[in-house]
CSV table of C-alpha atoms in Angstrom, one decimal:
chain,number,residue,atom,x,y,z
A,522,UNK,CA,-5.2,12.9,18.0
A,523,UNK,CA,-2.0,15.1,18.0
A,524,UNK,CA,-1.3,17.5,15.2
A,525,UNK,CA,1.7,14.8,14.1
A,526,UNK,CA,-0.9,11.7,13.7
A,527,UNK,CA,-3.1,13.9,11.9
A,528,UNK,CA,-0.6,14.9,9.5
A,529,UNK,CA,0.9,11.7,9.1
A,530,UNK,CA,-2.9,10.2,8.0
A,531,UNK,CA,-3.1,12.6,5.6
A,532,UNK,CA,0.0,12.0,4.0
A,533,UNK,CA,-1.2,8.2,3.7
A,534,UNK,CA,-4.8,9.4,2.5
A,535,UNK,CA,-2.6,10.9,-0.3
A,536,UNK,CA,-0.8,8.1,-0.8
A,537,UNK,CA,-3.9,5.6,-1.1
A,538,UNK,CA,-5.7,8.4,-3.5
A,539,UNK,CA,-2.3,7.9,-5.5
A,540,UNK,CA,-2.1,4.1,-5.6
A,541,UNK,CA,-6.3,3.8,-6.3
A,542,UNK,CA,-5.9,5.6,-9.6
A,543,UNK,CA,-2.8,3.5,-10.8
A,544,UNK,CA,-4.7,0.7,-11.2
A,545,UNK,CA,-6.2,2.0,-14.5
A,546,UNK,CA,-2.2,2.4,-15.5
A,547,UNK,CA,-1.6,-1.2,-14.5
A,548,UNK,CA,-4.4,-2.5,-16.5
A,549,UNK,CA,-4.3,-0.6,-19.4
A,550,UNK,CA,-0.4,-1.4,-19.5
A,551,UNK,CA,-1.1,-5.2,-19.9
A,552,UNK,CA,-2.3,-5.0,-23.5
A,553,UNK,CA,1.0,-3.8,-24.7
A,554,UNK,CA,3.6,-5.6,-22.0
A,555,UNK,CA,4.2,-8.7,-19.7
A,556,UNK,CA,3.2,-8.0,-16.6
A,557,UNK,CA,6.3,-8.5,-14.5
A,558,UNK,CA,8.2,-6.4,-17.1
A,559,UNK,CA,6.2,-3.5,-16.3
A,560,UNK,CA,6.4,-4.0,-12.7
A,561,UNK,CA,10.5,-4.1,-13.1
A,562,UNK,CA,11.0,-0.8,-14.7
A,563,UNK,CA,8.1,0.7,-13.2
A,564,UNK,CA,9.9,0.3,-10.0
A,565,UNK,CA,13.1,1.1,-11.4
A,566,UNK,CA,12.1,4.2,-12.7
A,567,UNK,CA,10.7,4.8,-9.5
A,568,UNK,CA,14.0,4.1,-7.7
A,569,UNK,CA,15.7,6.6,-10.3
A,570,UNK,CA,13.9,9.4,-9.4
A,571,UNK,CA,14.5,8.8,-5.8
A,572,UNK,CA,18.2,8.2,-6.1
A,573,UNK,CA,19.0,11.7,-5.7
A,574,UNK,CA,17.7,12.2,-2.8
A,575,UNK,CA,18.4,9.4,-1.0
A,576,UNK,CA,22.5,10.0,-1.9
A,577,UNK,CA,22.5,13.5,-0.4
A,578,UNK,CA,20.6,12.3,2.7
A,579,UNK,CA,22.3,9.8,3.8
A,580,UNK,CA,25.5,12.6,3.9
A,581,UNK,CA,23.6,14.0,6.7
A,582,UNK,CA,25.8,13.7,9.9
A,583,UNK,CA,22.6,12.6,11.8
A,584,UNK,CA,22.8,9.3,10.3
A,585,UNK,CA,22.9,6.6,11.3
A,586,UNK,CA,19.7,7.2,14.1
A,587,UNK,CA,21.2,7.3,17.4
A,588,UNK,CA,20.9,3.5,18.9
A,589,UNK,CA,20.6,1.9,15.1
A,590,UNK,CA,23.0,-0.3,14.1
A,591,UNK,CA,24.8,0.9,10.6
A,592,UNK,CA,23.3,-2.6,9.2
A,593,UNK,CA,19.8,-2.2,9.8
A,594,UNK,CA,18.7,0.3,7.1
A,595,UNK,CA,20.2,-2.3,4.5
A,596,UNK,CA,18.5,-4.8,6.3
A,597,UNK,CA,15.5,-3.0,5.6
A,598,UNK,CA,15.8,-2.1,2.4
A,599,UNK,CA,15.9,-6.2,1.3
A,600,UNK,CA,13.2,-7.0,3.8
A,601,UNK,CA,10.8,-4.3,2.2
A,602,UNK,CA,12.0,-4.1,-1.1
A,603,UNK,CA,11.6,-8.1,-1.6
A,604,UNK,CA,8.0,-8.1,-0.2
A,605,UNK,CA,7.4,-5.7,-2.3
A,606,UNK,CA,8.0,-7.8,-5.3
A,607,UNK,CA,5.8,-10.4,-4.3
A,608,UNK,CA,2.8,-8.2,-3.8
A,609,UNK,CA,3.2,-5.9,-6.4
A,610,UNK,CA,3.9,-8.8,-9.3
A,611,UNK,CA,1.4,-11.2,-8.1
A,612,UNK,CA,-1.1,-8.3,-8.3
A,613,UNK,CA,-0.1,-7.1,-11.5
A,614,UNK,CA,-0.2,-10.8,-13.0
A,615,UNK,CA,-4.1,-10.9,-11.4
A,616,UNK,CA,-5.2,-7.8,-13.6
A,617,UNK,CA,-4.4,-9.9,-16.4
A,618,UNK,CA,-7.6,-11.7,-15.2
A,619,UNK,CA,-9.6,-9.7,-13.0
A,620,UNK,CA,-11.1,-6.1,-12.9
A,621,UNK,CA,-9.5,-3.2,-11.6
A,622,UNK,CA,-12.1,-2.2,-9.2
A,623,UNK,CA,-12.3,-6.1,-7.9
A,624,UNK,CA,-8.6,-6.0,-7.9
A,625,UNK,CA,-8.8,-3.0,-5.1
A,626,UNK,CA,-11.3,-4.7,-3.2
A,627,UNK,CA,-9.2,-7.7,-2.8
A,628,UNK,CA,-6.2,-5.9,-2.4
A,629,UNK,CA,-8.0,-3.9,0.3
A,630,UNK,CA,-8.8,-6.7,2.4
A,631,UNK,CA,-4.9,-6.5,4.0
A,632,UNK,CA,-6.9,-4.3,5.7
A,633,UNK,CA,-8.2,-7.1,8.4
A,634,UNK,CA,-5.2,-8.7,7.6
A,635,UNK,CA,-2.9,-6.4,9.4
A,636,UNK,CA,-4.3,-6.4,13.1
A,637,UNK,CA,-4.6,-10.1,13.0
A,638,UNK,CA,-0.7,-10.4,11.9
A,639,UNK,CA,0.1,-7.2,14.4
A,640,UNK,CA,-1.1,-9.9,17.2
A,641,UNK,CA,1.6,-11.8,17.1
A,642,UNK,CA,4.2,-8.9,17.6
A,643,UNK,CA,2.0,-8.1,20.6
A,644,UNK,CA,0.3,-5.4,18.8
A,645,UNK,CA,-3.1,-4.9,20.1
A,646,UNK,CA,-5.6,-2.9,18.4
A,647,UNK,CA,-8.1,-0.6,20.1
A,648,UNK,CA,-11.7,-0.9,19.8
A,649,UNK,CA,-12.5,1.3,17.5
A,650,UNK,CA,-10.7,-0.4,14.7
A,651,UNK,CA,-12.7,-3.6,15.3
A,652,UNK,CA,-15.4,-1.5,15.0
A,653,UNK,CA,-14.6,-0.1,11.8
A,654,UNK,CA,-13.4,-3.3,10.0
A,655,UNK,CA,-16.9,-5.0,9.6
A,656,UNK,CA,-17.6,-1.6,8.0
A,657,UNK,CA,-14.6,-1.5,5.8
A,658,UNK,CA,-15.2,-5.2,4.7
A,659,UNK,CA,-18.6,-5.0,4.1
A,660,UNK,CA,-17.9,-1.6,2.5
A,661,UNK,CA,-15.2,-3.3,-0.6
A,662,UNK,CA,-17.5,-6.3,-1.0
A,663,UNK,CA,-20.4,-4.1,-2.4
A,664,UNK,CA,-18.0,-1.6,-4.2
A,665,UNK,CA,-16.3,-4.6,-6.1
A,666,UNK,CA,-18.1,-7.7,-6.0
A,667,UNK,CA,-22.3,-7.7,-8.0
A,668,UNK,CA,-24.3,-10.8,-7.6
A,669,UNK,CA,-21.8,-13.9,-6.2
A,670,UNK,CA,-18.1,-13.7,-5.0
A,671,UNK,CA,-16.0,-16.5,-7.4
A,672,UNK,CA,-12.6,-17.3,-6.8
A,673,UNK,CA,-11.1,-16.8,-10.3
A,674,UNK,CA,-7.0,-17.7,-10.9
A,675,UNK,CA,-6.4,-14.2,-11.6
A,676,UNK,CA,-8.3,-13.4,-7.7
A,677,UNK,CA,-6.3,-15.6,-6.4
A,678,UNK,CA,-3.1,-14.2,-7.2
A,679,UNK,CA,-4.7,-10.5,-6.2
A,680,UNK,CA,-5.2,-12.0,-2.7
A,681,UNK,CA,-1.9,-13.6,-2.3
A,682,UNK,CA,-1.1,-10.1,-3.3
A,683,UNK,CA,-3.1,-8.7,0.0
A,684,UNK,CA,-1.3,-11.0,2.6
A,685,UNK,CA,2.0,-9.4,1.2
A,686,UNK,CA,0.7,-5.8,1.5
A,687,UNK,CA,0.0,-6.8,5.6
A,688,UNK,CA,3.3,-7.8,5.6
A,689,UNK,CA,4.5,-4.7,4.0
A,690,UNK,CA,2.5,-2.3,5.9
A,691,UNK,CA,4.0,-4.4,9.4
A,692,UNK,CA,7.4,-4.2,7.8
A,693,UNK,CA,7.7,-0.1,6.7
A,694,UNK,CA,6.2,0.2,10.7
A,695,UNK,CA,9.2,-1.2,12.2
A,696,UNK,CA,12.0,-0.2,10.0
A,697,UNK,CA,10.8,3.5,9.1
A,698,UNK,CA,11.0,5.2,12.6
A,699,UNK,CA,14.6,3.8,12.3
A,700,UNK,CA,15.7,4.8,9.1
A,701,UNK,CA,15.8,7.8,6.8
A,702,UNK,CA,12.3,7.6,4.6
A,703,UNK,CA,13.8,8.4,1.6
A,704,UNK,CA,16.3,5.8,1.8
A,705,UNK,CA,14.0,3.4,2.6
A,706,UNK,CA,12.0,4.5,-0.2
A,707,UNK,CA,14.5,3.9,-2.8
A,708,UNK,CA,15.9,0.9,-1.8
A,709,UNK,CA,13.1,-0.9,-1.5
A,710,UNK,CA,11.7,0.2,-5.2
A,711,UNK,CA,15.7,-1.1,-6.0
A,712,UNK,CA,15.4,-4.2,-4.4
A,713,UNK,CA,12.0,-4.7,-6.5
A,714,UNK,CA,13.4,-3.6,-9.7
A,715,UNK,CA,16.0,-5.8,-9.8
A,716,UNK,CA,14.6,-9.0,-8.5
A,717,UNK,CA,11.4,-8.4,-11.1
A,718,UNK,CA,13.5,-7.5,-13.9
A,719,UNK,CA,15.8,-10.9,-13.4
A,720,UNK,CA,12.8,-12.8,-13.8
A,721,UNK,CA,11.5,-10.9,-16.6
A,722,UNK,CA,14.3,-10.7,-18.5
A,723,UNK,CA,14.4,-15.1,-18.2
A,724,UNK,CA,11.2,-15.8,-18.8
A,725,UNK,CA,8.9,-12.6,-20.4
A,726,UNK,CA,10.1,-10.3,-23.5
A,727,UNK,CA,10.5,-6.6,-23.5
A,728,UNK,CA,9.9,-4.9,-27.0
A,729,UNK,CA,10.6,-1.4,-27.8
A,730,UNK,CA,6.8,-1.0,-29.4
A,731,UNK,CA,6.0,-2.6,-25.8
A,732,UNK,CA,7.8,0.5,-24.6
A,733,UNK,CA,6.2,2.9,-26.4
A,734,UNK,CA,2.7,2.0,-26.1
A,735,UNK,CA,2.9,1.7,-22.2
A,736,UNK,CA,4.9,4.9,-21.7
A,737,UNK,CA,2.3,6.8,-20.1
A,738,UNK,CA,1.5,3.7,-17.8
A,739,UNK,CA,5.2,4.0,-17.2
A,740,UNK,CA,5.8,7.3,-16.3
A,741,UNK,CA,2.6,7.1,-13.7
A,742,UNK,CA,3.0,3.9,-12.1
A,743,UNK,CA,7.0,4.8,-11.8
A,744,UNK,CA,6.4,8.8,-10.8
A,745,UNK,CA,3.4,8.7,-9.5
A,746,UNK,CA,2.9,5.7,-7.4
A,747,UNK,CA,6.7,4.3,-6.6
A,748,UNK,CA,8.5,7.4,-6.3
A,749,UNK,CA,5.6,9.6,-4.7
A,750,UNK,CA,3.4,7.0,-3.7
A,751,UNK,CA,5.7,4.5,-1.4
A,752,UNK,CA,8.0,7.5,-0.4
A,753,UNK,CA,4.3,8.8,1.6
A,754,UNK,CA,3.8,5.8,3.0
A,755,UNK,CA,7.0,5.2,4.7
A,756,UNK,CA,6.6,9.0,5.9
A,757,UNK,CA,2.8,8.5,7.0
A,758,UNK,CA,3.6,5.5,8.8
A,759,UNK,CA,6.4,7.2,11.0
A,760,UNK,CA,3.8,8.5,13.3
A,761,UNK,CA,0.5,6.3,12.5
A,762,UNK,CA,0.2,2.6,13.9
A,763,UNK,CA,0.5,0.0,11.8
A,764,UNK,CA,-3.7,-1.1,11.7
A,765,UNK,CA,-4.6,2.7,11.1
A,766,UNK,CA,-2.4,2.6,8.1
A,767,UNK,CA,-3.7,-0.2,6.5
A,768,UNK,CA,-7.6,1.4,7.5
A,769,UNK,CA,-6.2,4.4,5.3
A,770,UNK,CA,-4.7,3.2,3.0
A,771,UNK,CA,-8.0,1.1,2.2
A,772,UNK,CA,-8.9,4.0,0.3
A,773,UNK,CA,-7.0,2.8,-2.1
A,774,UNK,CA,-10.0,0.5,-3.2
A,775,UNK,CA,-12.4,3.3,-3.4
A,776,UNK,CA,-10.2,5.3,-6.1
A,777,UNK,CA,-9.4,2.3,-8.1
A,778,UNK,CA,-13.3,1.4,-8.5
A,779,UNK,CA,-13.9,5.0,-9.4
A,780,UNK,CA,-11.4,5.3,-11.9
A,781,UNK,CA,-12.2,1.9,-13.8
A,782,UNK,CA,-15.4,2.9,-14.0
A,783,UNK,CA,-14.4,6.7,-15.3
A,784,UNK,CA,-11.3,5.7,-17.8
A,785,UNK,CA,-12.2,1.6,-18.2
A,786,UNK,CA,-15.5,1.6,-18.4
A,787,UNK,CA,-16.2,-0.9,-15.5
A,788,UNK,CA,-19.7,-0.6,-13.9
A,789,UNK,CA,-20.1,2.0,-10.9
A,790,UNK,CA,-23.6,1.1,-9.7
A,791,UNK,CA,-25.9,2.7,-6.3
A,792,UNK,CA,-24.3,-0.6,-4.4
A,793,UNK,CA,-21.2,0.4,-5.1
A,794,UNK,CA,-21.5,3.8,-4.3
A,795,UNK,CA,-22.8,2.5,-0.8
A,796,UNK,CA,-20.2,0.4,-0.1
A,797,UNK,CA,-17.4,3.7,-1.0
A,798,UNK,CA,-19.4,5.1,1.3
A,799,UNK,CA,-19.2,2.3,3.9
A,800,UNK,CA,-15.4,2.3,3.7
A,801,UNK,CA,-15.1,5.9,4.2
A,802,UNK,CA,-17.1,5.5,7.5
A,803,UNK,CA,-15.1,3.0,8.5
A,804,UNK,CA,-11.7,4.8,8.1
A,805,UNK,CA,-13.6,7.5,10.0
A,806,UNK,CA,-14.6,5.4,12.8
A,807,UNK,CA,-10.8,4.3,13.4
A,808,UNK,CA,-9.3,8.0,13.0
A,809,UNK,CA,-12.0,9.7,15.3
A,810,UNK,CA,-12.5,6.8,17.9
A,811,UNK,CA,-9.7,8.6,19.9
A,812,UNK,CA,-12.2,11.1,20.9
A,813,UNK,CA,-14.8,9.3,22.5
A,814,UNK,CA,-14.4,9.9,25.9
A,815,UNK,CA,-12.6,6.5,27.9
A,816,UNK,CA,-13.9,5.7,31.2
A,817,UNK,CA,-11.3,5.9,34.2
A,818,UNK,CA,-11.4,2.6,36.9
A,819,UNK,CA,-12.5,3.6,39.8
A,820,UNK,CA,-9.9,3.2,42.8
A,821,UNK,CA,-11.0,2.2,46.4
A,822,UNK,CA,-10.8,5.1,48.1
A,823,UNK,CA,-11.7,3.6,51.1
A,824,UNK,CA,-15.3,4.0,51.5
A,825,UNK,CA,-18.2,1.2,51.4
């Protein structure tokens, strides 16, 4: 693994460790606001703080990327940005109903999702992620689920949420080696801000003591996980394939089952601290199978 991959995992290891603990925020948010409300200014304060940034880079005179069309980071920015939505309101509209350390472990399971959808754009995984998905999956089932997995309506929704982070994941690998991250970044968080915010403002209502009381959750989950968060991963994912990725990002679970049970009270039992510990082995087992030594075929060199 070159010195680029390995920076570009951690910079998604940061990213998941960022994402994991917003869950609490998410949660905690939906006592005081509706949940697609949050989502849209969330993401729009998200977008906010990256405006800046994204205006003075795309001034650079290296842009647009040599062989890019001048249409394709816009292109991008819908494509992502309106994924995004979907995932990150039908996950938000799940907490109402579910846990937040079940809601990682369901989230988490784009996980398996991602190689399987990479197939059909001729992606092919090596062994060493196959290997570590049985770990990863078995590792989320006993951090999040205790005695019998059932499909509750706010599950549901968490796992539609899952097939929409594979897509995600699949869409920032395409579109960020082509475009400026930053960009990318904010127009995405735009794209989501405004499409969530048109439906909130239809059918959900926005108070100012709604406001107030979630400000804290607002600041984090805009901050923290939009603006620092998604920015990382579209950086990470410059340099790390696709399936990796979504094996890092998987820590993602870990964190949020940690910090329900540390700020929410949610149960952190031995099972649950062997299944953290399965998932970590498992995002291991990806990142270091690189170094196990691959056997070269053997030629005929003309001799019997």
């Amino acid at each position: 693994m070159n010195v680029k991959v390995l920076k570009a995992n951690l910079i998604l290891l940061t990213a998941a460790l960022v994402w994991g603990s917003t869950f609490v925020f998410q949660r905690s948010a939906m006592q005081n606001m509706d949940p697609v409300s949050f989502s849209g200014l969330r993401f729009a304060l998200g977008a906010l703080c990256l405006a800046p940034i994204a205006y003075f880079r795309s001034k650079r005179p290296s842009l647009p990327l040599p062989g890019v069309p001048k249409w394709l980071p816009l292109l991008g920015m819908i494509v992502a940005g309106t994924v995004m939505c979907f995932g990150i309101n039908f996950q938000q509209v799940g907490l109402v109903e579910t846990t937040a350390g079940k809601a990682g472990f369901i989230t988490g399971l784009y996980v398996i999702m991602v190689p399987i959808l990479g197939l059909a754009f001729k992606q092919k995984p090596d062994l060493g992620l196959w290997l570590a998905l049985p770990l990863a999956v078995t590792g989320m089932y006993l951090l999040s689920v205790t005695d019998s997995f059932n499909l509750a309506p706010g599950d549901g929704l968490v796992l539609i949420c899952a097939f929409m982070w594979a897509v995600h994941v699949l869409v920032v690998g395409y579109f960020s080696p082509r475009m400026d991250s930053f960009m990318l970044g904010f127009g995405q968080a735009f794209v989501c801000a405004v499409l969530s915010l048109i439906y909130a403002l239809c059918c959900e209502t926005i108070t100012w003591e709604g406001l107030w009381a979630s400000r804290y959750a607002l600041l984090y989950g805009g901050i923290g996980s939009v603006a620092v968060g998604f920015t990382l991963q579209i950086i990470g994912q410059k340099d790390s394939p696709a399936a990796h990725a979504a094996i890092i990002l998987q820590l993602e679970a870990v964190t949020a089952a940690v910090s329900g049970w540390l700020f929410l009270g949610e149960s952190m039992t031995a099972r649950s601290f062997i299944g953290a510990g399965l998932m970590l082995a498992g995002m291991l087992v990806a990142q270091l199978w690189v170094f196990v030594p691959k056997r070269k075929p053997q030629g005929n060199n003309g001799t019997p």
